[in-house]
Coordinates of C-alpha atoms in Angstrom, one line a residue:
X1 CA -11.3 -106.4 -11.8
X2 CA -7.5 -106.2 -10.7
X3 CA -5.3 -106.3 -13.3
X4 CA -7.4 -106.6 -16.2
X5 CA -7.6 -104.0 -19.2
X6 CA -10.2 -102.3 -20.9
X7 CA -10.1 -101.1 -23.8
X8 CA -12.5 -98.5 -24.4
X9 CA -11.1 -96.7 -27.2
X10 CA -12.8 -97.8 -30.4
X11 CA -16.2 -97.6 -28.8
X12 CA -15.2 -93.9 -28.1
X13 CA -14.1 -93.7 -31.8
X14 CA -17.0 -95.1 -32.8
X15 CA -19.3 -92.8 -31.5
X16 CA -17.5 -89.6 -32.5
X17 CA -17.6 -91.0 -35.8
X18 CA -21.3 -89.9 -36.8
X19 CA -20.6 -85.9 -36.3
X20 CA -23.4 -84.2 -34.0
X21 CA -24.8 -80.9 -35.4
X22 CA -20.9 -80.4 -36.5
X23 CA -19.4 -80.9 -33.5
X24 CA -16.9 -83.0 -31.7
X25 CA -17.0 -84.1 -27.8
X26 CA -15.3 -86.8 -26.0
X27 CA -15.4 -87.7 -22.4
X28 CA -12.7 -86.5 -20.0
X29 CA -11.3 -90.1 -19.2
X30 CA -11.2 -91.2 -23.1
X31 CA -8.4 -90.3 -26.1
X32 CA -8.3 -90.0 -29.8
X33 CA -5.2 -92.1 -32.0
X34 CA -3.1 -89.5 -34.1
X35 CA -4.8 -90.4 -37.2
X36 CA -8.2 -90.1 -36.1
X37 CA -7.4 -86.8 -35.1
X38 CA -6.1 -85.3 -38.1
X39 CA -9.1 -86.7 -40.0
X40 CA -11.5 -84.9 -37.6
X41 CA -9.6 -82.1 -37.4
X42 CA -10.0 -81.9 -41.1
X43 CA -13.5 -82.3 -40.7
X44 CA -14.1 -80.2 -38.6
X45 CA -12.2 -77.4 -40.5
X46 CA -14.4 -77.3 -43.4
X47 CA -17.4 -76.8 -41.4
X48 CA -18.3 -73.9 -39.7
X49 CA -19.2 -72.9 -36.3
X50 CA -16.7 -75.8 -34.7
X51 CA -16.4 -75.8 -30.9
X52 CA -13.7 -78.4 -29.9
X53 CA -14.3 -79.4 -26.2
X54 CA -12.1 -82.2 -26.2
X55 CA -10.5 -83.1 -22.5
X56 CA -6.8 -83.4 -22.0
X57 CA -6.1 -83.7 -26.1
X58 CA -5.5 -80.4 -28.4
X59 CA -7.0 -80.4 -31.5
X60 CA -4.4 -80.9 -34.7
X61 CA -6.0 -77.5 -36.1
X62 CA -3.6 -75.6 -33.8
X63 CA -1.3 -73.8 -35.4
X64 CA 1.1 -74.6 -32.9
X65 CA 1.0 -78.3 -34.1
X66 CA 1.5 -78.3 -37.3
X67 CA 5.1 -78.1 -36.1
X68 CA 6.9 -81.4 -36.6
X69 CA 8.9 -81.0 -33.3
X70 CA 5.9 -80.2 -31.4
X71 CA 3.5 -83.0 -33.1
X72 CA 6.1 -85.2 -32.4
X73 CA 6.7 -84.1 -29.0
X74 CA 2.8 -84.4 -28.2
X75 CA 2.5 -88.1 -29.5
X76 CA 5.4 -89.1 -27.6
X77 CA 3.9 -87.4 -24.5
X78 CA 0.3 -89.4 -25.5
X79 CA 2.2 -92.7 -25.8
X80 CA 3.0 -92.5 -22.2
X81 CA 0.4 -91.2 -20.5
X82 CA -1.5 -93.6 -22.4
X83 CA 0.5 -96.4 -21.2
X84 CA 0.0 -98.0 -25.1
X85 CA 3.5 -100.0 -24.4
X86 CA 1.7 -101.8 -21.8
X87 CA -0.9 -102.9 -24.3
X88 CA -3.6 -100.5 -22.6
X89 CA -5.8 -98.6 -23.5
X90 CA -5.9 -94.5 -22.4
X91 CA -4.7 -94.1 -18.9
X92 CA -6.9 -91.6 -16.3
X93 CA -3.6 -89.5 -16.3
X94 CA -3.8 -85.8 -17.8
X95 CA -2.0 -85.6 -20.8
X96 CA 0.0 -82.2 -19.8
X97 CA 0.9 -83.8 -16.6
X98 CA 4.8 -83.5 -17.3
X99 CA 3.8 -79.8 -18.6
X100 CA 2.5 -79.5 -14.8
X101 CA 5.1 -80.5 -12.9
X102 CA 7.4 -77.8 -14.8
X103 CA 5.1 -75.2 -14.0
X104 CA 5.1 -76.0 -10.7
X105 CA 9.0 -76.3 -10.6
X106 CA 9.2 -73.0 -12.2
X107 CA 7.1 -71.3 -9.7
X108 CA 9.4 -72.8 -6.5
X109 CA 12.0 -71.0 -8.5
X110 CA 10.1 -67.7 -8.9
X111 CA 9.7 -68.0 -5.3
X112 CA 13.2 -68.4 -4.4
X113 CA 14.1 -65.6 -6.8
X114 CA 11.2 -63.0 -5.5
X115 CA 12.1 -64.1 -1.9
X116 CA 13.7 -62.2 0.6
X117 CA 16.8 -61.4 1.9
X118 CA 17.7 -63.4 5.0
X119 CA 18.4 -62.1 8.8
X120 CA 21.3 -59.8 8.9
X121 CA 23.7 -60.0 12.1
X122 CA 24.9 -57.0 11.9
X123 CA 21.6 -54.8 12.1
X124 CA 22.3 -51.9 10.2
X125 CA 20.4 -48.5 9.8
X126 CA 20.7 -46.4 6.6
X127 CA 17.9 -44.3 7.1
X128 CA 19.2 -41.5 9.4
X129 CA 22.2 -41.1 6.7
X130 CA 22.1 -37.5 4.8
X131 CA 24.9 -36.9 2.1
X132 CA 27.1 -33.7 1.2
X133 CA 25.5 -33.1 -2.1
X134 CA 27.0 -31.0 -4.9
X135 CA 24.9 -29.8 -8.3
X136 CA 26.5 -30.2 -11.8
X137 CA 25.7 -28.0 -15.1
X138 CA 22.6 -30.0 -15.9
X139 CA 21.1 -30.0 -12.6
X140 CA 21.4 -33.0 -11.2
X141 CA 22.8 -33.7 -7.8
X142 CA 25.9 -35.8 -7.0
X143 CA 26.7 -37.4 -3.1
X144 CA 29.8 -37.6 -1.9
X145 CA 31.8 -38.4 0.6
X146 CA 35.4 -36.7 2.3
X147 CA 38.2 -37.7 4.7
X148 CA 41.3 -36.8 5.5
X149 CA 42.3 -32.8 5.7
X150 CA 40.5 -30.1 4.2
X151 CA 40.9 -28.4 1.1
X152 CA 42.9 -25.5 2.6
X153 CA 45.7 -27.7 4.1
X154 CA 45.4 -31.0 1.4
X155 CA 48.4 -31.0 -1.0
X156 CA 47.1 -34.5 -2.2
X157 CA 43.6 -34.5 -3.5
X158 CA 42.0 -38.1 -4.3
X159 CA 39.1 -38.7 -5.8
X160 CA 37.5 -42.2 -5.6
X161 CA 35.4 -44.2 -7.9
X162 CA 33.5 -47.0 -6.1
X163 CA 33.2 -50.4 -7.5
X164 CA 29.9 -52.3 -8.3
X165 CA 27.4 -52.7 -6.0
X166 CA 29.0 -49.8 -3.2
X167 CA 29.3 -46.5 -2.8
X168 CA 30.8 -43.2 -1.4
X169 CA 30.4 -44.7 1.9
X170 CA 33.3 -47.5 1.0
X171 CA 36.0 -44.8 0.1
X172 CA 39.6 -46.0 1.1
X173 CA 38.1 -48.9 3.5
X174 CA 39.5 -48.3 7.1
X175 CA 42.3 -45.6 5.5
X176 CA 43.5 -44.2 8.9
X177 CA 42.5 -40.2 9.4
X178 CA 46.4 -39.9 10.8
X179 CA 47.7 -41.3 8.3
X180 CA 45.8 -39.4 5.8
X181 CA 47.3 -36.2 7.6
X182 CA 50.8 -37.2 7.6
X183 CA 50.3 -37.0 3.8
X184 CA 48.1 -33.9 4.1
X185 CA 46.0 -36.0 1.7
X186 CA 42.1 -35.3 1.2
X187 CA 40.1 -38.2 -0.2
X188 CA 36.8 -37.5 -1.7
X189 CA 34.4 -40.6 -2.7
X190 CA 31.1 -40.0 -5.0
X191 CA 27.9 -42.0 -5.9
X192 CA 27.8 -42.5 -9.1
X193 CA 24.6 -41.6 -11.2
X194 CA 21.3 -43.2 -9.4
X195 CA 23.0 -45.1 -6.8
X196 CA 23.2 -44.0 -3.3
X197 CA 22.1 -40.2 -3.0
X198 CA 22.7 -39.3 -6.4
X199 CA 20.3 -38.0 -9.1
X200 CA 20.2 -40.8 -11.8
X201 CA 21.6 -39.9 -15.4
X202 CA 19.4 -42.1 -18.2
X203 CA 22.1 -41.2 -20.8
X204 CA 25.5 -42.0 -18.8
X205 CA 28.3 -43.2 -20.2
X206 CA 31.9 -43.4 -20.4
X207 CA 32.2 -39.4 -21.8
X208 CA 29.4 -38.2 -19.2
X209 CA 30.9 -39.6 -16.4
X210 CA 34.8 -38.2 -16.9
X211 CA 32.7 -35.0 -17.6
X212 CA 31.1 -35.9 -13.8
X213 CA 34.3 -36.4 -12.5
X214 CA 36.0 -33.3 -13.5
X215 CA 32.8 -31.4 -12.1
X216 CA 33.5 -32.9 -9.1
X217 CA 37.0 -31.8 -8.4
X218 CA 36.3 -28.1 -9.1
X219 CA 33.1 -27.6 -7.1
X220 CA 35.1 -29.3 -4.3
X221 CA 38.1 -27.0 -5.1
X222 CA 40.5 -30.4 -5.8
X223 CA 43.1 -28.0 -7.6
X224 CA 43.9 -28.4 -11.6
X225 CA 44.9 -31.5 -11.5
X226 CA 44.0 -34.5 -9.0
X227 CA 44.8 -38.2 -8.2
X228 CA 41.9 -40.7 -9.1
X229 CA 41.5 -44.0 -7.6
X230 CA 39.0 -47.0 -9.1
X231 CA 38.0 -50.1 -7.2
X232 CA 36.6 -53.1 -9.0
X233 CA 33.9 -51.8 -10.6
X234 CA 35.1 -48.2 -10.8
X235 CA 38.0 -49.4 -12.6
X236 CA 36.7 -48.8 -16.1
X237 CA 35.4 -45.3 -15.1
X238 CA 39.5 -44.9 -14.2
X239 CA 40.0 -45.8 -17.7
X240 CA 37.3 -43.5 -18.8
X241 CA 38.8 -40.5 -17.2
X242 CA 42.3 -41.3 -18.8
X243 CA 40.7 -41.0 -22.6
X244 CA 38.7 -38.1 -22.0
X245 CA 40.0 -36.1 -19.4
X246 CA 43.6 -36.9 -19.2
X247 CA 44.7 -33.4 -18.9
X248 CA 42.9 -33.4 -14.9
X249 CA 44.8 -36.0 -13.8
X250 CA 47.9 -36.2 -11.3
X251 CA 48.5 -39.7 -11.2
X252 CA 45.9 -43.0 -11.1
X253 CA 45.7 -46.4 -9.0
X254 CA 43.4 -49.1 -9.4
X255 CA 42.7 -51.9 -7.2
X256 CA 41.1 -55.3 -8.9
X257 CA 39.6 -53.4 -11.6
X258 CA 36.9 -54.8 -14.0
X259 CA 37.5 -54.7 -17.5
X260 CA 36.3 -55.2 -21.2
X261 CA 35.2 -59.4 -21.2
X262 CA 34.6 -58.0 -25.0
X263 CA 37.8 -55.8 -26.0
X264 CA 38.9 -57.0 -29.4
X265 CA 42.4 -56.6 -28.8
X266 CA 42.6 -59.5 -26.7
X267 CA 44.8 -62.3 -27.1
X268 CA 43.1 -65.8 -27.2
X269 CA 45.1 -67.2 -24.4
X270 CA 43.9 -64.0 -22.2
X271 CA 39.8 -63.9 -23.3
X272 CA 40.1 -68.1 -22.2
X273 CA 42.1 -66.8 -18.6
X274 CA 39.1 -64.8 -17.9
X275 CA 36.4 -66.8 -18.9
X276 CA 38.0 -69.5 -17.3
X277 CA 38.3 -67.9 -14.3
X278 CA 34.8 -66.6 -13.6
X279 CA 31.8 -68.7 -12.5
X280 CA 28.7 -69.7 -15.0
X281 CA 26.2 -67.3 -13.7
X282 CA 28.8 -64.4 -14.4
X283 CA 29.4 -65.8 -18.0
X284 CA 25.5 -65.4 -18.7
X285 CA 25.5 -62.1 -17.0
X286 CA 28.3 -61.0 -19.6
X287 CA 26.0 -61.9 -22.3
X288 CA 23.2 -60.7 -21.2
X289 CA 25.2 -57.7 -21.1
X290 CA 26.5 -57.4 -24.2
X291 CA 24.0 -59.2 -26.2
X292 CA 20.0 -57.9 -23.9
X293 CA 21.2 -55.2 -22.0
X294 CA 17.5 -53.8 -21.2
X295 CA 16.7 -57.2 -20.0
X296 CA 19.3 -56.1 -16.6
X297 CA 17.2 -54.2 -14.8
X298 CA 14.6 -57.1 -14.1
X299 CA 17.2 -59.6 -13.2
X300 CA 18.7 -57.4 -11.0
X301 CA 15.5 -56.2 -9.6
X302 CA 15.2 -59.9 -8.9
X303 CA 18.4 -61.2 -7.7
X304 CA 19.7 -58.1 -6.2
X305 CA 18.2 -55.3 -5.1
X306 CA 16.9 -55.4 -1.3
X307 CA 19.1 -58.5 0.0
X308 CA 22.5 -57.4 0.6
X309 CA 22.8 -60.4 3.3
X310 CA 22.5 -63.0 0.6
X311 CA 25.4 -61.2 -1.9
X312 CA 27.3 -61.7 1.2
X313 CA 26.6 -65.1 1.3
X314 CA 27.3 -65.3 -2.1
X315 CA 30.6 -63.2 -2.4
X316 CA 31.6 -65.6 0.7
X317 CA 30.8 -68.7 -0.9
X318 CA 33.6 -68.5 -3.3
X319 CA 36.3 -66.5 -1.4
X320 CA 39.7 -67.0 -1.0
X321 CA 41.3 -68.0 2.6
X322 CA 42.9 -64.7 2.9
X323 CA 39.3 -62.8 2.2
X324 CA 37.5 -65.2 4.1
X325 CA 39.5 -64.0 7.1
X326 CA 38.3 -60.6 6.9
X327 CA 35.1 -61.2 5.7
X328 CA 34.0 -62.9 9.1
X329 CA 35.5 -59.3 11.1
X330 CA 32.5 -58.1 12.4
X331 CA 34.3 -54.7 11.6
X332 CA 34.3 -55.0 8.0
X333 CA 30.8 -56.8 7.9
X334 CA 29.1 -53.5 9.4
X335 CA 31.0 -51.4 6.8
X336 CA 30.2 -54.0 3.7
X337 CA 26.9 -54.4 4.6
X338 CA 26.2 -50.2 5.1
X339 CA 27.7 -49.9 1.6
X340 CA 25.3 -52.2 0.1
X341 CA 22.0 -51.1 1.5
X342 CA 23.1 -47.3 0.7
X343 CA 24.1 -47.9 -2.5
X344 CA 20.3 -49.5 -3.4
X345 CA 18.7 -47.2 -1.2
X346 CA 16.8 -46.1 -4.2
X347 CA 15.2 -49.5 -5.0
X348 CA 15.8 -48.8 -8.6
X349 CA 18.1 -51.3 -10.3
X350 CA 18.8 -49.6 -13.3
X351 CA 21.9 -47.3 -12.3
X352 CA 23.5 -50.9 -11.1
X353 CA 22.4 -52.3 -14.7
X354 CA 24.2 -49.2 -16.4
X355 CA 27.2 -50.3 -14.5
X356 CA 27.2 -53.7 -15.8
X357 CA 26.1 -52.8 -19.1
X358 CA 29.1 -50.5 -19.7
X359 CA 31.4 -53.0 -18.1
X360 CA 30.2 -55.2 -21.8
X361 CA 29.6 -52.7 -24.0
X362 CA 31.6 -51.0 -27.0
X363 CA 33.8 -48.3 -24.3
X364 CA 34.3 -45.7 -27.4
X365 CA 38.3 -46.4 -26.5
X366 CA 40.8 -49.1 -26.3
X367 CA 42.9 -49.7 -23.5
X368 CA 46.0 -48.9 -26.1
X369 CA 44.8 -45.8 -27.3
X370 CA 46.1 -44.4 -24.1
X371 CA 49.8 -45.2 -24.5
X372 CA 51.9 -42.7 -25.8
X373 CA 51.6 -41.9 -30.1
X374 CA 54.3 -42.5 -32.7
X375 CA 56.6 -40.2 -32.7
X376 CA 56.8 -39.6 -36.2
X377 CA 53.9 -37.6 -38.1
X378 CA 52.4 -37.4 -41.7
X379 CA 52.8 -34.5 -43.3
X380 CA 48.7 -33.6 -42.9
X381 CA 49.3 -34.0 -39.2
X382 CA 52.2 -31.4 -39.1
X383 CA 50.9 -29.4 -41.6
X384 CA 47.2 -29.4 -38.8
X385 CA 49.5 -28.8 -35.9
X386 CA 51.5 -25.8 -37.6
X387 CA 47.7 -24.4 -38.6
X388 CA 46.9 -24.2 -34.9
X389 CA 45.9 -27.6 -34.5
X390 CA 46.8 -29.9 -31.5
X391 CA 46.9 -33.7 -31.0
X392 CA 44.8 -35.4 -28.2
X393 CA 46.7 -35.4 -25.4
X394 CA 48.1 -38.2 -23.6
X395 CA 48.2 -39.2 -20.3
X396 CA 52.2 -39.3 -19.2
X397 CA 51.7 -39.6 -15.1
X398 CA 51.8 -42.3 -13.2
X399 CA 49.0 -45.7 -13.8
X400 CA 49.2 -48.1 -10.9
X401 CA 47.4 -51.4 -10.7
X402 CA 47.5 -53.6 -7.4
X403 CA 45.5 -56.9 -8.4
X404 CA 45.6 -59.7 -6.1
X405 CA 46.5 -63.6 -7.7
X406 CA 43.7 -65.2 -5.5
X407 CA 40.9 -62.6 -6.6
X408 CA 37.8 -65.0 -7.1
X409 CA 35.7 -62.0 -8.2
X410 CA 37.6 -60.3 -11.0
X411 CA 39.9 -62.0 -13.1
X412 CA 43.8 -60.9 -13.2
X413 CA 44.2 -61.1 -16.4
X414 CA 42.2 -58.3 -16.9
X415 CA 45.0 -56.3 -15.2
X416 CA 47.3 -58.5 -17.0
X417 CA 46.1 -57.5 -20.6
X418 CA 46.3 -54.2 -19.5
X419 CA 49.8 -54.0 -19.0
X420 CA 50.5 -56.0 -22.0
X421 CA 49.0 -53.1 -24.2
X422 CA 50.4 -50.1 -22.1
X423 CA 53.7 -50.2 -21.0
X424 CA 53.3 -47.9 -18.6
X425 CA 51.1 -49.4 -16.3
X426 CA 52.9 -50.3 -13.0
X427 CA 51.3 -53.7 -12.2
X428 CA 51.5 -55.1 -8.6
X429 CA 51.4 -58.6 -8.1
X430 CA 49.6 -59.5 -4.5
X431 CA 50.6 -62.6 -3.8
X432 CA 48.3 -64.7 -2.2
X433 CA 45.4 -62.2 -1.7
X434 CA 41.8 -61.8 -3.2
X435 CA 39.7 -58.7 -3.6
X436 CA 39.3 -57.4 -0.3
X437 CA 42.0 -58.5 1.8
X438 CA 45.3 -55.8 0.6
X439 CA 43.1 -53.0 0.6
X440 CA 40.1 -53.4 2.9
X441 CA 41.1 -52.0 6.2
X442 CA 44.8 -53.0 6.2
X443 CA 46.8 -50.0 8.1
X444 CA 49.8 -51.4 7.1
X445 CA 49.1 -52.1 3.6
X446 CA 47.4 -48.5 3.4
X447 CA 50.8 -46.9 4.6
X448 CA 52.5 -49.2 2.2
X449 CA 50.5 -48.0 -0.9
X450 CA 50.9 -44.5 0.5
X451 CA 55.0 -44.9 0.0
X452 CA 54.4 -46.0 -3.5
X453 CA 52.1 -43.5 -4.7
X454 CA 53.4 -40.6 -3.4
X455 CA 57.2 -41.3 -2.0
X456 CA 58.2 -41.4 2.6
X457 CA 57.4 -38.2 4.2
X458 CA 58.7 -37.0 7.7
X459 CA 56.9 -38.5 10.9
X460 CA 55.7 -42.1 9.7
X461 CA 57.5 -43.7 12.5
X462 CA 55.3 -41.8 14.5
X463 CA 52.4 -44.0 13.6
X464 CA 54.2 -47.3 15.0
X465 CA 55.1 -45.7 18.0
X466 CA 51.4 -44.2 18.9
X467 CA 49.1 -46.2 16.5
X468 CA 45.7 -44.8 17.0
X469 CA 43.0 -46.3 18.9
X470 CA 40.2 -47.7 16.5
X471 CA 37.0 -49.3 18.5
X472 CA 34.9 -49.3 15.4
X473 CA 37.3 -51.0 13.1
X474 CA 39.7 -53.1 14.0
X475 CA 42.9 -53.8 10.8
X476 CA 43.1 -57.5 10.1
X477 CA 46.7 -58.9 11.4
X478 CA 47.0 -61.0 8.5
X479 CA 47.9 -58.9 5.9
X480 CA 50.9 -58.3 3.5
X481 CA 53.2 -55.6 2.6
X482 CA 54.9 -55.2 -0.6
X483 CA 58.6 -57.2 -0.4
X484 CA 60.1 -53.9 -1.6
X485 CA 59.4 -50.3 -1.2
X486 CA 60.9 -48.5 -3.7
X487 CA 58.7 -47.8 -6.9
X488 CA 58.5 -49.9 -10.0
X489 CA 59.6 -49.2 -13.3
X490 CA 57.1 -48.3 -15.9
X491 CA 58.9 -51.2 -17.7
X492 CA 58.5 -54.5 -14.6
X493 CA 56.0 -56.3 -12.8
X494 CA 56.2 -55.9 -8.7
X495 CA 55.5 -58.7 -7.1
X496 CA 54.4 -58.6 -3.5
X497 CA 55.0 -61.3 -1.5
X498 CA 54.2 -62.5 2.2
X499 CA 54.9 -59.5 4.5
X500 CA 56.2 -59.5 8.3
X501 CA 53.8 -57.3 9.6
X502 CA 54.6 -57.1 14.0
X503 CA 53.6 -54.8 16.5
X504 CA 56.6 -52.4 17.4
X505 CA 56.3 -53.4 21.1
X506 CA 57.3 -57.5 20.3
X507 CA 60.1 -58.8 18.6
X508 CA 59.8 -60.0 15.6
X509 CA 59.8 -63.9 16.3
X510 CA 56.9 -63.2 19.2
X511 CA 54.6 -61.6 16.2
X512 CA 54.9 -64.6 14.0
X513 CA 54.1 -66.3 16.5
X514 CA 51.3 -64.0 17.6
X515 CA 50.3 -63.8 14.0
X516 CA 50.2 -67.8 13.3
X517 CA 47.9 -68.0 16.5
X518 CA 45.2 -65.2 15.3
X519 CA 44.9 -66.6 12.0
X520 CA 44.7 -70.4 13.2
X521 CA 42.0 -68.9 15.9
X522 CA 40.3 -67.3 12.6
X523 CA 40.2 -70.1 10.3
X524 CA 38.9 -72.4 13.4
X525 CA 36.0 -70.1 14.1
X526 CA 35.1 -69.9 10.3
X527 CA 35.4 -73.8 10.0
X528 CA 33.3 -73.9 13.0
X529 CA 30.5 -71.8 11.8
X530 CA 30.6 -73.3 8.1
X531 CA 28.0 -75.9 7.2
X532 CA 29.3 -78.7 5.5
X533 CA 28.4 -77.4 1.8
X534 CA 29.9 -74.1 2.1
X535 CA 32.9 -75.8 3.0
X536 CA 33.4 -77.8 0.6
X537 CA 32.8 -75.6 -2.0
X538 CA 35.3 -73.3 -0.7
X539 CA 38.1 -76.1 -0.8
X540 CA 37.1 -76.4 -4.3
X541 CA 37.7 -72.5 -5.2
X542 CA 41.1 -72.3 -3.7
X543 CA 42.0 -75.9 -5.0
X544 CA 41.1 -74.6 -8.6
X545 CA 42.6 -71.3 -8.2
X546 CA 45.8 -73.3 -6.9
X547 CA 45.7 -75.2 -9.8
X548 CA 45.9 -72.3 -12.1
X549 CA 48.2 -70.5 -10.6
X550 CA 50.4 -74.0 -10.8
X551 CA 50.0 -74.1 -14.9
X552 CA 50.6 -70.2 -15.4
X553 CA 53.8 -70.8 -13.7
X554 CA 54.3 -73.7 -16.3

């Protein structure tokens, strides 16, 4: 009848109270209090040959009950389902019903971690691509990649290290081939072990891959000595190279490098900045990292390898206005998006896991053991160097940074710290600009770094006058030069503020104009293509990063 309650519970305990040839059964729509079971359970223990076939309740001689948490946790979970508040008897509800639900929850989220990537716009083909390979001493193979003149002619050689998730394909992004020879500069860029075309190294590290490096330049005939550029992710290698193999190197510039979340030379005030600044799946990554490094290779497996369109997405999500304007250039999309399927063209995630690994890991080096030593010695050190013995050497050439105060993907104070602890360091201040939008395909910005690095040469006017004609890529308009051009002191900070980038054939007033136009037309189509989420989040980002930036001044 409707509404009235049964209670059918103590004729059930009656009848499992006179034990049957040492055994215990109960019927699937009928429960057992907490005391009763322990006293069976205790029965049942001391005879032999037991078989508990009890429905939807688990026997208190499970070891896995005797916890107090999970006995606990159980009766709770019984009280519920067994609606005794109510003054009912056992419910016809399964006892591990919540324990269902979370299953199934967990496999929605498998799904959406195993699934694929989405549709890509952009269409693009890796598999006709064959790289320039070069053996090392060991045997293994190394890709790379060159532009500009060739060795015969180059009086600038430049080797690049990618960042995290690219490769040799990304060199200098959209670095124009005339500008490259008015500097008779040759820029070489390599896959590192595993990823691209490479042969994978199981034992890489820091050491190896300076070792790689300097391989490199002299089967590619880059002279003695050579310039060495690191982007994001190849930052660290750039600091690599100036420990172990300072004595190869003409100069080095980084751009938004990666650093140490775990040096212990740290201030406080700078490990906060950068944990601050990055996003709660990057924090777990770190740990991961540092703490389960073999557990990398399946999350990346997972999350990463196989759908560059959804890191896209991602890296989008959270970019600042200047990167967003360049991220939706079709131009750079078809370049981004080549770099990323090349560089997991392998399907193995473990040479991207080394990366990040590294990035966490004990570097064999602090940033400040690469500033210049005390000049004063003991007396076993000058008593070693008159025996013949020398001190490690030092690097004493140039160290450029150029970090942009809206990066959303690496922290500035990593760039920060590092000028803190070596004086040296040149650090360029981008002002207003993420991680992509001073260096991705930015003519102007390219010939500006160009007059840092190495100084003006004869016939750069030449270059306003009859820019080249570039159907596939296309430079972004709004993009910023530094406010001067002459080189910083070892000893300052350059800060680069908004640039007046115009077109030689308009005045000056018509290209601001011009300019203002193309970017409002930019951030329309964006806004227009946005969903409503994406949006919103993005307000958020540069709303935050606004906010920082507003107490660092402080």
């Amino acid at each position: 009848m409707e509404g009235e309650v049964v209670d059918r519970a103590p004729a059930a305990v009656e009848e499992l109270r006179e034990p049957d040839e040492g055994s215990f059964e109960m019927a699937s729509n009928e429960e057992l209090t907490g005391g009763e079971q322990e006293d069976q359970a205790a029965a049942a223990s001391s005879s032999q040959g037991v078989n508990w076939r009890a429905s939807g309740v688990q026997s208190a001689a499970d070891p896995t009950m005797s916890h107090p948490t999970v006995h606990a946790a159980s009766e709770a979970a019984r009280k519920v389902y067994s609606r005794e508040d109510l003054g009912g008897g056992p419910a016809k509800l399964a006892p591990y019903f919540a324990g269902s639900v979370g299953i199934v929850i967990l496999c929605i989220f498998l799904a959406g971690w195993h699934s694929g990537d989405g549709r890509s716009k952009y269409n693009v083909d890796i598999s006709g691509i064959v790289a320039n390979r070069i053996q090392l001493p060991d045997g293994r193979y190394i890709a790379y990649e060159e532009r500009g003149v060739s060795r015969e002619v180059a009086k600038r050689n430049i080797l690049v290290s990618h960042g995290f998730l690219s490769c040799r394909l990304a060199g200098i992004p959209g670095v124009s081939d005339r500008l490259l020879e008015k500097y008779e500069a040759r820029v070489v860029a390599y896959d590192r072990p595993g990823i691209g075309q490479s042969d994978p190294h199981l034992k890489q590290n820091f050491n190896t891959s300076a070792q790689d490096m300097a391989y490199i330049a002299d089967a590619l005939g880059m002279g003695e000595k050579f310039w060495l550029m690191g982007y994001s992710g190849g930052g660290p290698y750039a600091w690599a190279a100036l420990h172990y193999i300072p004595h190869r190197l003409a100069g080095v510039f980084m751009f938004g490098p990666m650093g140490n979340p775990y040096a212990n030379n740290m201030t406080k005030e700078e490990v906060q900045s950068i944990w601050r600044q990055v996003g709660r799946g990057k924090r777990t990554m770190y740990r991961i990292s540092r703490h389960f490094p073999s557990l990398l290779p399946s999350f990346f497996k997972r999350g990463l390898m196989g759908k560059p369109v959804k890191i896209m997405r991602s890296v989008k999500k959270a970019a600042p206005l200047k990167d967003m304007v360049l991220l939706e250039q079709d131009h750079f999309g078809q370049s981004w998006e080549r770099s990323l399927r090349e560089s997991m063209r392998s399907g193995d995630a473990k040479p991207h896991a080394q990366d990040y690994a590294l990035f966490c890991s004990d570097w064999g080096f602090k940033l400040s053991d690469l500033g210049p030593k005390p000049t004063q010695k003991s007396l076993l050190k000058r008593m070693f160097f008159f025996l013949g013995g020398s001190d490690s050497a030092v690097f004493s050439g140039p160290i450029h940074i150029f970090h942009g105060t809206d990066d959303s993907l690496v922290p500035i104070a990593y760039s920060q710290y590092a000028k803190r602890v070596l004086p040296q360091v040149q650090l360029h201040i981008l002002e207003g600009h993420g991680h992509f939008s001073w260096f991705c395909h930015c003519d102007s910005c390219h010939r500006e770094l160009f007059k840092i690095l190495f100084g003006e040469v004869p016939g750069l006017d030449e270059l306003d006058i009859a820019p080249e004609p570039e159907p596939e890529f296309a430079s972004p308009q709004e993009s910023a030069e530094p406010s001067s051009v002459e080189p910083a002191s070892p000893s300052e900070v350059t800060h680069h503020e908004e640039p007046d980038v115009s077109p030689t054939t308009a005045t000056p007033e018509a290209a601001t104009l011009k300019e203002a136009d193309a970017l409002t037309e930019t951030q329309g189509a964006i806004s227009s293509e946005a969903d409503g989420d994406s949006l919103e989040v993005r307000d958020v980002v540069i709303s935050d990063y606004d906010e920082e930036a507003s107490k660092e001044e402080l």
